[in-house]
mmCIF file of C-alpha atoms in Angstrom:
data_model
loop_
_atom_site.group_PDB
_atom_site.id
_atom_site.type_symbol
_atom_site.label_atom_id
_atom_site.label_comp_id
_atom_site.label_asym_id
_atom_site.label_seq_id
_atom_site.Cartn_x
_atom_site.Cartn_y
_atom_site.Cartn_z
ATOM 1 C CA MET A 760 -6.369 -20.607 -34.408
ATOM 2 C CA ILE A 761 -7.457 -20.100 -38.028
ATOM 3 C CA PHE A 762 -3.885 -20.624 -39.242
ATOM 4 C CA TYR A 763 -2.673 -23.057 -36.576
ATOM 5 C CA ARG A 764 -4.081 -26.111 -38.395
ATOM 6 C CA HIS A 765 -1.841 -25.403 -41.406
ATOM 7 C CA THR A 766 1.138 -24.539 -39.177
ATOM 8 C CA TYR A 767 0.721 -27.802 -37.274
ATOM 9 C CA LYS A 768 0.982 -29.779 -40.508
ATOM 10 C CA ARG A 769 4.250 -28.047 -41.397
ATOM 11 C CA LYS A 770 5.675 -28.675 -37.881
ATOM 12 C CA HIS A 771 8.419 -26.077 -38.338
ATOM 13 C CA PRO A 772 9.577 -23.818 -35.439
ATOM 14 C CA LEU A 773 9.701 -20.771 -37.723
ATOM 15 C CA PHE A 774 6.025 -21.054 -38.665
ATOM 16 C CA VAL A 775 5.021 -21.441 -35.021
ATOM 17 C CA TYR A 776 7.166 -18.407 -34.177
ATOM 18 C CA VAL A 777 5.472 -16.191 -36.778
ATOM 19 C CA LEU A 778 2.038 -17.465 -35.781
ATOM 20 C CA PHE A 779 2.463 -16.454 -32.116
ATOM 21 C CA LEU A 780 4.623 -13.402 -32.765
ATOM 22 C CA ILE A 781 1.797 -11.496 -34.459
ATOM 23 C CA PRO A 782 -0.698 -11.633 -31.534
ATOM 24 C CA MET A 783 2.108 -10.890 -29.079
ATOM 25 C CA ILE A 784 3.036 -7.715 -30.997
ATOM 26 C CA ILE A 785 -0.621 -6.668 -31.272
ATOM 27 C CA THR A 786 -1.289 -7.097 -27.539
ATOM 28 C CA MET A 787 1.853 -5.111 -26.666
ATOM 29 C CA THR A 788 0.890 -2.351 -29.078
ATOM 30 C CA PHE A 789 -2.602 -1.937 -27.599
ATOM 31 C CA PRO A 790 -2.312 -2.536 -23.817
ATOM 32 C CA VAL A 791 -4.851 -1.669 -21.111
ATOM 33 C CA LYS A 792 -3.874 0.615 -18.224
ATOM 34 C CA ILE A 793 -5.551 -0.254 -14.924
ATOM 35 C CA PHE A 794 -4.609 0.074 -11.230
ATOM 36 C CA ASP A 795 -1.439 2.008 -12.064
ATOM 37 C CA SER A 796 -0.285 -0.957 -14.153
ATOM 38 C CA VAL A 797 -0.201 -1.816 -17.828
ATOM 39 C CA LEU A 798 -1.978 -5.072 -18.641
ATOM 40 C CA ASP A 799 -1.810 -6.947 -21.901
ATOM 41 C CA LEU A 800 -2.050 -10.536 -23.096
ATOM 42 C CA ARG A 801 1.538 -10.904 -24.299
ATOM 43 C CA GLY A 802 2.129 -13.711 -21.805
ATOM 44 C CA ILE A 803 -0.404 -16.014 -23.519
ATOM 45 C CA PRO A 804 1.200 -16.204 -27.010
ATOM 46 C CA LEU A 805 4.658 -16.042 -25.392
ATOM 47 C CA VAL A 806 4.100 -19.069 -23.141
ATOM 48 C CA ILE A 807 1.983 -21.170 -25.505
ATOM 49 C CA GLY A 808 4.207 -20.440 -28.513
ATOM 50 C CA SER A 809 7.324 -21.381 -26.522
ATOM 51 C CA LEU A 810 5.855 -24.663 -25.272
ATOM 52 C CA TYR A 811 4.419 -25.759 -28.632
ATOM 53 C CA GLY A 812 7.236 -24.461 -30.798
ATOM 54 C CA GLY A 813 10.150 -25.759 -28.754
ATOM 55 C CA LEU A 814 13.511 -24.253 -27.801
ATOM 56 C CA TYR A 815 14.225 -22.277 -30.982
ATOM 57 C CA THR A 816 10.729 -20.793 -31.108
ATOM 58 C CA MET A 817 10.996 -19.826 -27.443
ATOM 59 C CA LEU A 818 14.324 -18.031 -27.945
ATOM 60 C CA LEU A 819 12.982 -16.178 -30.991
ATOM 61 C CA LEU A 820 9.828 -15.117 -29.156
ATOM 62 C CA PHE A 821 11.722 -13.814 -26.102
ATOM 63 C CA GLY A 822 14.249 -12.067 -28.350
ATOM 64 C CA SER A 823 11.421 -10.416 -30.291
ATOM 65 C CA LEU A 824 9.722 -9.452 -27.015
ATOM 66 C CA LEU A 825 12.827 -7.653 -25.779
ATOM 67 C CA ALA A 826 13.434 -5.955 -29.121
ATOM 68 C CA TYR A 827 9.876 -4.701 -29.524
ATOM 69 C CA ARG A 828 9.684 -3.596 -25.901
ATOM 70 C CA GLN A 829 12.816 -1.521 -26.521
ATOM 71 C CA ILE A 830 11.151 0.004 -29.588
ATOM 72 C CA LEU A 831 8.092 0.957 -27.532
ATOM 73 C CA GLY A 832 10.436 2.694 -25.057
ATOM 74 C CA GLY A 833 9.908 3.811 -21.453
ATOM 75 C CA ILE A 834 11.665 0.814 -19.911
ATOM 76 C CA ASP A 835 15.055 -0.297 -18.604
ATOM 77 C CA LEU A 836 15.798 -3.184 -20.957
ATOM 78 C CA PHE A 837 18.383 -4.795 -18.669
ATOM 79 C CA HIS A 838 16.012 -4.784 -15.701
ATOM 80 C CA TYR A 839 13.259 -6.128 -17.939
ATOM 81 C CA PHE A 840 15.515 -8.965 -19.099
ATOM 82 C CA LEU A 841 16.389 -9.846 -15.477
ATOM 83 C CA SER A 842 12.698 -9.922 -14.590
ATOM 84 C CA LEU A 843 12.052 -12.293 -17.538
ATOM 85 C CA LEU A 844 14.929 -14.616 -16.627
ATOM 86 C CA PRO A 845 13.012 -16.823 -14.104
ATOM 87 C CA SER A 846 10.258 -17.431 -16.678
ATOM 88 C CA ILE A 847 12.842 -18.298 -19.352
ATOM 89 C CA VAL A 848 14.471 -20.831 -17.033
ATOM 90 C CA LEU A 849 11.073 -22.329 -16.136
ATOM 91 C CA LEU A 850 10.095 -22.694 -19.801
ATOM 92 C CA LEU A 851 13.454 -24.297 -20.608
ATOM 93 C CA LEU A 852 12.730 -26.899 -17.932
ATOM 94 C CA LEU A 853 9.168 -27.475 -19.149
ATOM 95 C CA VAL A 854 9.661 -27.719 -22.953
ATOM 96 C CA LYS A 855 10.650 -31.407 -22.998
ATOM 97 C CA LYS A 856 8.072 -32.410 -20.384
ATOM 98 C CA TYR A 857 5.370 -30.506 -22.247
ATOM 99 C CA GLU A 858 5.957 -32.512 -25.441
ATOM 100 C CA LYS A 859 5.216 -35.781 -23.594
ATOM 101 C CA ALA A 860 2.364 -34.455 -21.433
ATOM 102 C CA GLU A 861 -1.300 -35.258 -22.033
ATOM 103 C CA ALA A 862 -3.845 -32.545 -22.897
ATOM 104 C CA LYS A 863 -5.115 -31.999 -19.319
ATOM 105 C CA ARG A 864 -1.611 -31.756 -17.941
ATOM 106 C CA ARG A 865 -0.708 -29.280 -20.668
ATOM 107 C CA MET A 866 -3.574 -27.031 -19.646
ATOM 108 C CA LEU A 867 -2.386 -27.033 -16.030
ATOM 109 C CA LEU A 868 1.201 -26.331 -17.067
ATOM 110 C CA VAL A 869 0.163 -23.403 -19.270
ATOM 111 C CA ALA A 870 -2.069 -21.921 -16.559
ATOM 112 C CA GLY A 871 0.701 -22.197 -13.955
ATOM 113 C CA THR A 872 3.378 -20.813 -16.261
ATOM 114 C CA CYS A 873 1.254 -17.831 -17.345
ATOM 115 C CA PHE A 874 0.533 -16.987 -13.712
ATOM 116 C CA PHE A 875 4.201 -17.389 -12.764
ATOM 117 C CA LEU A 876 5.280 -15.186 -15.684
ATOM 118 C CA ARG A 877 2.926 -12.386 -14.739
ATOM 119 C CA VAL A 878 3.761 -12.525 -11.025
ATOM 120 C CA THR A 879 7.539 -12.594 -11.420
ATOM 121 C CA VAL A 880 7.967 -10.142 -14.295
ATOM 122 C CA VAL A 881 5.964 -7.198 -12.961
ATOM 123 C CA ASN A 882 7.061 -7.578 -9.346
ATOM 124 C CA LEU A 883 10.748 -8.205 -10.068
ATOM 125 C CA TYR A 884 10.837 -5.271 -12.453
ATOM 126 C CA ALA A 885 9.179 -3.034 -9.831
ATOM 127 C CA LEU A 886 11.718 -4.112 -7.184
ATOM 128 C CA LEU A 887 14.645 -3.519 -9.564
ATOM 129 C CA GLU A 888 13.211 -0.054 -10.281
ATOM 130 C CA GLY A 889 12.913 0.621 -6.515
ATOM 131 C CA ASN A 890 9.109 0.617 -6.397
ATOM 132 C CA THR A 891 8.612 -1.363 -3.186
ATOM 133 C CA SER A 892 4.937 -0.458 -2.807
ATOM 134 C CA PHE A 893 3.972 -1.860 -6.224
ATOM 135 C CA PHE A 894 2.955 -5.317 -4.965
ATOM 136 C CA MET A 895 0.202 -4.184 -2.615
ATOM 137 C CA ALA A 896 -0.796 -1.028 -4.450
ATOM 138 C CA SER A 897 -0.963 -2.277 -8.043
ATOM 139 C CA PHE A 898 -0.401 -6.007 -8.338
ATOM 140 C CA VAL A 899 -2.861 -7.411 -5.806
ATOM 141 C CA PRO A 900 -5.861 -5.498 -7.248
ATOM 142 C CA THR A 901 -5.084 -6.937 -10.704
ATOM 143 C CA LEU A 902 -5.050 -10.568 -9.527
ATOM 144 C CA PRO A 903 -8.625 -11.309 -10.769
ATOM 145 C CA ILE A 904 -7.687 -10.011 -14.214
ATOM 146 C CA ILE A 905 -4.507 -12.133 -14.213
ATOM 147 C CA ILE A 906 -6.541 -15.222 -13.292
ATOM 148 C CA VAL A 907 -8.899 -14.489 -16.182
ATOM 149 C CA GLN A 908 -5.851 -14.337 -18.486
ATOM 150 C CA CYS A 909 -4.742 -17.740 -17.216
ATOM 151 C CA ILE A 910 -8.218 -19.141 -17.909
ATOM 152 C CA MET A 911 -8.036 -17.702 -21.439
ATOM 153 C CA ALA A 912 -4.681 -19.421 -21.922
ATOM 154 C CA VAL A 913 -6.197 -22.741 -20.802
ATOM 155 C CA MET A 914 -9.069 -22.292 -23.272
ATOM 156 C CA LEU A 915 -6.561 -21.604 -26.029
ATOM 157 C CA VAL A 916 -4.632 -24.780 -25.217
ATOM 158 C CA PHE A 917 -7.901 -26.721 -25.224
ATOM 159 C CA ILE A 918 -8.685 -25.463 -28.747
ATOM 160 C CA ILE A 919 -5.151 -26.252 -29.929
ATOM 161 C CA GLU A 920 -5.371 -29.782 -28.532
ATOM 162 C CA MET A 921 -8.731 -30.259 -30.257
ATOM 163 C CA ILE A 922 -7.169 -29.177 -33.552
ATOM 164 C CA ARG A 923 -4.178 -31.479 -33.041
ATOM 165 C CA THR A 924 -6.480 -34.403 -32.214
ATOM 166 C CA GLN A 925 -8.595 -33.753 -35.301
ATOM 167 C CA ASN A 926 -5.476 -33.542 -37.470
ATOM 168 C CA ARG A 927 -4.164 -36.815 -36.083
ATOM 169 C CA MET A 928 -7.532 -38.466 -36.675
ATOM 170 C CA GLN A 929 -7.592 -37.093 -40.222
ATOM 171 C CA GLU A 930 -4.094 -38.437 -40.865
ATOM 172 C CA ASP A 931 -5.112 -41.830 -39.437
ATOM 173 C CA ILE A 932 -8.199 -41.903 -41.650
ATOM 174 C CA ILE A 933 -6.154 -41.012 -44.734
ATOM 175 C CA GLN A 934 -3.632 -43.717 -43.880
ATOM 176 C CA ALA A 935 -6.433 -46.235 -43.304
ATOM 177 C CA GLU A 936 -7.977 -45.312 -46.671
ATOM 178 C CA LYS A 937 -4.614 -45.814 -48.363
ATOM 179 C CA MET A 938 -4.246 -49.226 -46.735
ATOM 180 C CA LYS A 939 -7.806 -50.088 -47.759
ATOM 181 C CA VAL A 940 -7.071 -49.190 -51.387
ATOM 182 C CA VAL A 941 -3.863 -51.246 -51.281
ATOM 183 C CA SER A 942 -5.716 -54.239 -49.824
ATOM 184 C CA GLU A 943 -8.477 -53.935 -52.432
ATOM 185 C CA ILE A 944 -5.946 -53.783 -55.255
ATOM 186 C CA ALA A 945 -4.032 -56.742 -53.815
ATOM 187 C CA ALA A 946 -7.226 -58.786 -53.491
ATOM 188 C CA SER A 947 -8.344 -57.792 -56.983
ATOM 189 C CA VAL A 948 -4.967 -58.718 -58.507
ATOM 190 C CA ALA A 949 -5.025 -62.065 -56.719
ATOM 191 C CA HIS A 950 -8.554 -62.749 -57.955
ATOM 192 C CA GLU A 951 -7.943 -61.755 -61.554
ATOM 193 C CA VAL A 952 -4.638 -63.618 -61.811
ATOM 194 C CA ARG A 953 -6.236 -66.740 -60.340
ATOM 195 C CA ASN A 954 -8.537 -67.114 -63.357
ATOM 196 C CA PRO A 955 -5.840 -67.565 -66.038
ATOM 197 C CA LEU A 956 -3.767 -69.670 -63.637
ATOM 198 C CA THR A 957 -6.759 -71.976 -63.126
ATOM 199 C CA SER A 958 -7.000 -72.397 -66.893
ATOM 200 C CA VAL A 959 -3.243 -73.019 -67.145
ATOM 201 C CA ARG A 960 -3.458 -75.668 -64.444
ATOM 202 C CA GLY A 961 -6.300 -77.420 -66.279
ATOM 203 C CA PHE A 962 -4.490 -77.457 -69.628
ATOM 204 C CA ILE A 963 -1.252 -78.659 -68.034
ATOM 205 C CA GLN A 964 -3.205 -81.574 -66.570
ATOM 206 C CA LEU A 965 -4.596 -82.328 -70.026
ATOM 207 C CA LEU A 966 -1.112 -82.111 -71.559
ATOM 208 C CA SER A 967 0.069 -84.835 -69.200
ATOM 209 C CA ASP A 968 -2.328 -87.286 -70.877
ATOM 210 C CA PRO A 969 -0.132 -89.648 -72.979
ATOM 211 C CA ALA A 970 -3.049 -90.385 -75.334
ATOM 212 C CA LEU A 971 -3.232 -86.730 -76.444
ATOM 213 C CA ASN A 972 -2.399 -86.223 -80.113
ATOM 214 C CA ASP A 973 0.170 -83.689 -81.331
ATOM 215 C CA ARG A 974 -2.418 -81.263 -82.737
ATOM 216 C CA LYS A 975 -4.262 -81.045 -79.437
ATOM 217 C CA ARG A 976 -1.004 -80.797 -77.550
ATOM 218 C CA ARG A 977 0.095 -77.790 -79.653
ATOM 219 C CA GLU A 978 -3.328 -76.203 -79.281
ATOM 220 C CA PHE A 979 -3.333 -76.618 -75.489
ATOM 221 C CA SER A 980 0.257 -75.351 -75.253
ATOM 222 C CA SER A 981 -0.685 -72.248 -77.238
ATOM 223 C CA ILE A 982 -3.679 -71.543 -74.971
ATOM 224 C CA THR A 983 -1.525 -72.049 -71.866
ATOM 225 C CA LEU A 984 0.982 -69.467 -73.092
ATOM 226 C CA GLU A 985 -1.832 -67.038 -73.944
ATOM 227 C CA GLU A 986 -3.289 -67.369 -70.447
ATOM 228 C CA LEU A 987 0.105 -66.770 -68.869
ATOM 229 C CA ASP A 988 0.439 -63.664 -71.039
ATOM 230 C CA ARG A 989 -3.000 -62.567 -69.859
ATOM 231 C CA ALA A 990 -1.945 -62.987 -66.233
ATOM 232 C CA GLU A 991 1.126 -60.849 -66.933
ATOM 233 C CA ALA A 992 -1.048 -58.214 -68.631
ATOM 234 C CA ILE A 993 -3.393 -58.097 -65.617
ATOM 235 C CA ILE A 994 -0.464 -57.498 -63.280
ATOM 236 C CA SER A 995 0.894 -54.799 -65.610
ATOM 237 C CA ASP A 996 -2.501 -53.073 -65.636
ATOM 238 C CA TYR A 997 -2.577 -52.847 -61.859
ATOM 239 C CA LEU A 998 1.039 -51.700 -61.680
ATOM 240 C CA SER A 999 0.205 -48.870 -64.077
ATOM 241 C CA LEU A 1000 -2.633 -47.579 -61.863
ATOM 242 C CA ALA A 1001 -0.280 -45.000 -60.352
ATOM 243 C CA LYS A 1002 0.517 -43.788 -63.879
ATOM 244 C CA PRO A 1003 -2.536 -44.431 -66.054
ATOM 245 C CA GLN A 1004 -1.939 -44.979 -69.741
ATOM 246 C CA ILE A 1005 -4.261 -44.531 -72.709
ATOM 247 C CA GLU A 1006 -6.317 -47.710 -73.046
ATOM 248 C CA ARG A 1007 -6.339 -49.403 -76.433
ATOM 249 C CA LEU A 1008 -9.903 -49.639 -77.757
ATOM 250 C CA GLU A 1009 -10.671 -51.730 -80.817
ATOM 251 C CA PRO A 1010 -13.500 -53.545 -82.605
ATOM 252 C CA ILE A 1011 -14.389 -56.863 -80.957
ATOM 253 C CA VAL A 1012 -15.912 -59.635 -83.061
ATOM 254 C CA LEU A 1013 -18.314 -61.271 -80.617
ATOM 255 C CA ALA A 1014 -18.253 -64.683 -82.274
ATOM 256 C CA ASP A 1015 -14.464 -64.877 -81.927
ATOM 257 C CA ALA A 1016 -14.492 -63.432 -78.388
ATOM 258 C CA LEU A 1017 -17.099 -65.915 -77.103
ATOM 259 C CA ALA A 1018 -15.427 -68.818 -78.863
ATOM 260 C CA LYS A 1019 -12.065 -67.893 -77.326
ATOM 261 C CA ALA A 1020 -13.596 -67.526 -73.862
ATOM 262 C CA SER A 1021 -15.302 -70.896 -74.271
ATOM 263 C CA GLN A 1022 -12.005 -72.497 -75.294
ATOM 264 C CA ILE A 1023 -10.189 -71.023 -72.265
ATOM 265 C CA LEU A 1024 -12.951 -72.168 -69.903
ATOM 266 C CA SER A 1025 -13.141 -75.667 -71.402
ATOM 267 C CA SER A 1026 -10.439 -77.237 -69.220
ATOM 268 C CA TYR A 1027 -11.975 -75.890 -66.009
ATOM 269 C CA ALA A 1028 -15.448 -76.915 -67.217
ATOM 270 C CA ASN A 1029 -14.259 -80.480 -67.934
ATOM 271 C CA LEU A 1030 -12.911 -80.763 -64.394
ATOM 272 C CA GLN A 1031 -16.321 -79.685 -63.041
ATOM 273 C CA ASN A 1032 -18.278 -81.910 -65.463
ATOM 274 C CA VAL A 1033 -19.844 -78.874 -67.145
ATOM 275 C CA GLU A 1034 -20.745 -78.760 -70.830
ATOM 276 C CA ILE A 1035 -20.219 -75.452 -72.655
ATOM 277 C CA ILE A 1036 -22.543 -74.640 -75.557
ATOM 278 C CA THR A 1037 -21.749 -71.691 -77.823
ATOM 279 C CA ASP A 1038 -24.812 -70.902 -79.935
ATOM 280 C CA ILE A 1039 -23.770 -68.258 -82.485
ATOM 281 C CA LYS A 1040 -25.829 -67.620 -85.635
ATOM 282 C CA LEU A 1041 -24.901 -64.074 -86.646
ATOM 283 C CA THR A 1042 -21.731 -62.002 -86.736
ATOM 284 C CA ALA A 1043 -21.681 -58.832 -84.678
ATOM 285 C CA THR A 1044 -18.998 -56.399 -83.610
ATOM 286 C CA VAL A 1045 -18.789 -54.140 -80.553
ATOM 287 C CA TYR A 1046 -16.177 -51.599 -79.499
ATOM 288 C CA GLY A 1047 -13.952 -51.724 -76.408
ATOM 289 C CA SER A 1048 -10.868 -53.265 -74.820
ATOM 290 C CA LYS A 1049 -10.556 -56.791 -76.200
ATOM 291 C CA SER A 1050 -8.554 -58.145 -73.260
ATOM 292 C CA LYS A 1051 -10.853 -56.656 -70.604
ATOM 293 C CA PHE A 1052 -13.994 -57.804 -72.388
ATOM 294 C CA ARG A 1053 -12.603 -61.331 -72.587
ATOM 295 C CA GLN A 1054 -11.704 -61.071 -68.910
ATOM 296 C CA ALA A 1055 -15.296 -60.096 -68.031
ATOM 297 C CA ILE A 1056 -16.780 -62.991 -70.041
ATOM 298 C CA ILE A 1057 -14.335 -65.459 -68.473
ATOM 299 C CA ASN A 1058 -15.207 -64.167 -64.989
ATOM 300 C CA ILE A 1059 -18.909 -64.745 -65.647
ATOM 301 C CA GLY A 1060 -18.209 -68.187 -67.115
ATOM 302 C CA LYS A 1061 -15.978 -69.200 -64.206
ATOM 303 C CA ASN A 1062 -18.609 -68.073 -61.686
ATOM 304 C CA ALA A 1063 -21.235 -70.035 -63.603
ATOM 305 C CA ILE A 1064 -19.108 -73.198 -63.636
ATOM 306 C CA GLU A 1065 -18.484 -72.887 -59.885
ATOM 307 C CA ALA A 1066 -22.248 -72.533 -59.377
ATOM 308 C CA MET A 1067 -22.687 -76.047 -60.836
ATOM 309 C CA PRO A 1068 -20.781 -78.288 -58.390
ATOM 310 C CA ARG A 1069 -22.597 -81.393 -59.662
ATOM 311 C CA GLY A 1070 -22.150 -80.554 -63.320
ATOM 312 C CA GLY A 1071 -24.506 -78.880 -65.745
ATOM 313 C CA MET A 1072 -24.685 -76.755 -68.876
ATOM 314 C CA LEU A 1073 -23.226 -73.320 -69.635
ATOM 315 C CA THR A 1074 -24.641 -71.515 -72.685
ATOM 316 C CA LEU A 1075 -23.030 -68.531 -74.436
ATOM 317 C CA THR A 1076 -25.010 -66.821 -77.165
ATOM 318 C CA TYR A 1077 -26.159 -63.430 -78.404
ATOM 319 C CA THR A 1078 -28.946 -61.798 -80.378
ATOM 320 C CA VAL A 1079 -28.788 -58.703 -82.573
ATOM 321 C CA ASN A 1080 -31.350 -55.898 -82.595
ATOM 322 C CA MET A 1081 -30.667 -53.997 -85.814
ATOM 323 C CA PRO A 1082 -33.312 -51.247 -85.431
ATOM 324 C CA ASN A 1083 -31.869 -50.217 -82.048
ATOM 325 C CA GLN A 1084 -28.283 -51.035 -83.068
ATOM 326 C CA ILE A 1085 -27.646 -53.148 -79.978
ATOM 327 C CA VAL A 1086 -26.528 -56.679 -79.267
ATOM 328 C CA THR A 1087 -27.560 -58.716 -76.218
ATOM 329 C CA ILE A 1088 -25.157 -61.373 -74.979
ATOM 330 C CA THR A 1089 -26.752 -64.144 -72.923
ATOM 331 C CA ILE A 1090 -24.695 -66.308 -70.564
ATOM 332 C CA ALA A 1091 -26.824 -68.889 -68.770
ATOM 333 C CA ASP A 1092 -26.055 -71.732 -66.380
ATOM 334 C CA THR A 1093 -28.080 -74.502 -64.758
ATOM 335 C CA GLY A 1094 -26.531 -74.020 -61.351
ATOM 336 C CA ILE A 1095 -27.760 -73.395 -57.827
ATOM 337 C CA GLY A 1096 -29.000 -69.849 -58.592
ATOM 338 C CA MET A 1097 -29.446 -66.877 -56.271
ATOM 339 C CA ASN A 1098 -32.254 -65.353 -54.221
ATOM 340 C CA ASP A 1099 -33.551 -61.765 -54.542
ATOM 341 C CA GLU A 1100 -31.339 -60.435 -51.733
ATOM 342 C CA GLN A 1101 -28.204 -61.902 -53.327
ATOM 343 C CA LEU A 1102 -29.171 -60.418 -56.699
ATOM 344 C CA LYS A 1103 -29.577 -56.935 -55.194
ATOM 345 C CA ARG A 1104 -26.106 -57.010 -53.661
ATOM 346 C CA LEU A 1105 -24.408 -58.524 -56.703
ATOM 347 C CA GLY A 1106 -21.549 -56.297 -57.862
ATOM 348 C CA SER A 1107 -21.074 -54.603 -54.476
ATOM 349 C CA PRO A 1108 -17.488 -54.405 -53.139
ATOM 350 C CA TYR A 1109 -16.432 -57.572 -51.303
ATOM 351 C CA TYR A 1110 -19.861 -59.191 -51.647
ATOM 352 C CA THR A 1111 -19.762 -62.782 -52.858
ATOM 353 C CA THR A 1112 -21.966 -65.849 -52.695
ATOM 354 C CA LYS A 1113 -18.917 -68.135 -52.621
ATOM 355 C CA ASP A 1114 -17.204 -69.327 -49.440
ATOM 356 C CA LYS A 1115 -13.725 -68.301 -50.627
ATOM 357 C CA GLY A 1116 -14.614 -65.463 -53.024
ATOM 358 C CA THR A 1117 -13.793 -61.770 -52.772
ATOM 359 C CA GLY A 1118 -16.622 -60.261 -54.833
ATOM 360 C CA LEU A 1119 -14.056 -58.355 -56.888
ATOM 361 C CA GLY A 1120 -14.498 -60.499 -59.991
ATOM 362 C CA THR A 1121 -18.131 -59.439 -60.293
ATOM 363 C CA MET A 1122 -17.099 -55.818 -59.701
ATOM 364 C CA VAL A 1123 -14.705 -56.116 -62.639
ATOM 365 C CA ILE A 1124 -17.510 -57.494 -64.826
ATOM 366 C CA PHE A 1125 -19.832 -54.574 -64.103
ATOM 367 C CA SER A 1126 -16.986 -52.070 -64.507
ATOM 368 C CA VAL A 1127 -15.908 -53.426 -67.905
ATOM 369 C CA ILE A 1128 -19.452 -53.472 -69.292
ATOM 370 C CA ARG A 1129 -20.106 -49.909 -68.102
ATOM 371 C CA SER A 1130 -16.849 -48.740 -69.716
ATOM 372 C CA MET A 1131 -18.175 -50.110 -73.022
ATOM 373 C CA ASN A 1132 -21.389 -48.042 -72.613
ATOM 374 C CA GLY A 1133 -23.288 -51.227 -71.979
ATOM 375 C CA LYS A 1134 -25.811 -52.532 -69.458
ATOM 376 C CA ILE A 1135 -25.875 -55.749 -67.520
ATOM 377 C CA GLU A 1136 -28.933 -57.492 -66.082
ATOM 378 C CA VAL A 1137 -28.861 -60.635 -63.974
ATOM 379 C CA ARG A 1138 -31.823 -62.942 -63.500
ATOM 380 C CA SER A 1139 -31.710 -65.929 -61.223
ATOM 381 C CA LYS A 1140 -33.849 -68.365 -59.302
ATOM 382 C CA GLU A 1141 -32.659 -70.695 -56.600
ATOM 383 C CA GLY A 1142 -32.250 -74.225 -57.878
ATOM 384 C CA GLU A 1143 -32.799 -73.251 -61.522
ATOM 385 C CA GLY A 1144 -29.676 -71.308 -62.465
ATOM 386 C CA THR A 1145 -28.550 -67.790 -63.347
ATOM 387 C CA THR A 1146 -28.633 -65.832 -66.609
ATOM 388 C CA TYR A 1147 -26.566 -62.742 -67.470
ATOM 389 C CA PHE A 1148 -27.935 -60.359 -70.120
ATOM 390 C CA ILE A 1149 -25.257 -57.978 -71.391
ATOM 391 C CA THR A 1150 -26.493 -55.255 -73.757
ATOM 392 C CA LEU A 1151 -23.868 -53.393 -75.801
ATOM 393 C CA PRO A 1152 -24.043 -50.849 -78.618
ATOM 394 C CA LEU A 1153 -23.493 -52.485 -81.990
ATOM 395 C CA THR A 1154 -20.572 -51.257 -84.028
ATOM 396 C CA GLN A 1155 -21.270 -53.046 -87.277
ATOM 397 C CA GLN A 1156 -23.123 -56.001 -88.663
ATOM 398 C CA ALA A 1157 -21.341 -58.187 -91.167
#
């Protein structure tokens, strides 16, 4: 039983054969003599191994039984084979049915087969040897012991079925976990790709304005291409999850990063009647992945804009603390805000305050900031808006 769990996973007749051969050999080597008869438990591994291993395992086990019995000596091998023949035929008939049977039926089949094996083998062999008095003199007194053996076989099948059930449940759980991971990745990809596509849609709408001058048209076209490239990069990142690559880390000039994020969000903000204010007085640099940091800022900005359905103001700014060598980025909106319960659950998988959200965008925000050795704090009050405070280690001050 210790090794059966691993043998079950391999599902190979040879492993099942070896597993049940060992106890069969041991029981034959150390039998018990009682009532002028030799009793051992060879029938239990022989029957159970044959039924669980299938035809090839059964033939190997019976072949090994005959060979080892010949080695032990003191027996007419041909008579012994003839006495085993009815049990072999019965097992051949039961192998296919046993595979389709339920656990309770399997226990009954094993109990019946073990009893049949013991009854036919010893009595047929005694008759072939001319011992006509064996049945009443030796076999009948051993019936209680034979019944106990059958009960032991049933208990063994029960344990095996428990192991098989646990293995199947484990496999189902692993498969469910895999599907869960796939669904999370799919939802995350869809969410992250939606952000640049929303920006692209907004700029394409602006490009359709005939009053737009050439300079603005080139600027909007350039941003549209950049956002499409960002969408492609996001997809590439998720495709490379199976084979992670070394992430490119570089200095990030916060003034440029916030200005770029503000520019990308501008089209979506205009559609929602939201004004974006970028209040930058100092130059500061942090260290991390430029694309992922921009993605995190855009996610926060997009969430803020969606939290202002009637319009409002989105402010992006930062302050520098030179003694502690940190910079604190502040992103504030004048939207609907959140209550204490919503704030506690913010960043949890699949938790969102939006009707059609997935919660994965906020997860990405927290993940990116943590990867940059930073901290993120969110303060909010219903009806007054939400403010994100992102604290990052300062790389240099220019």
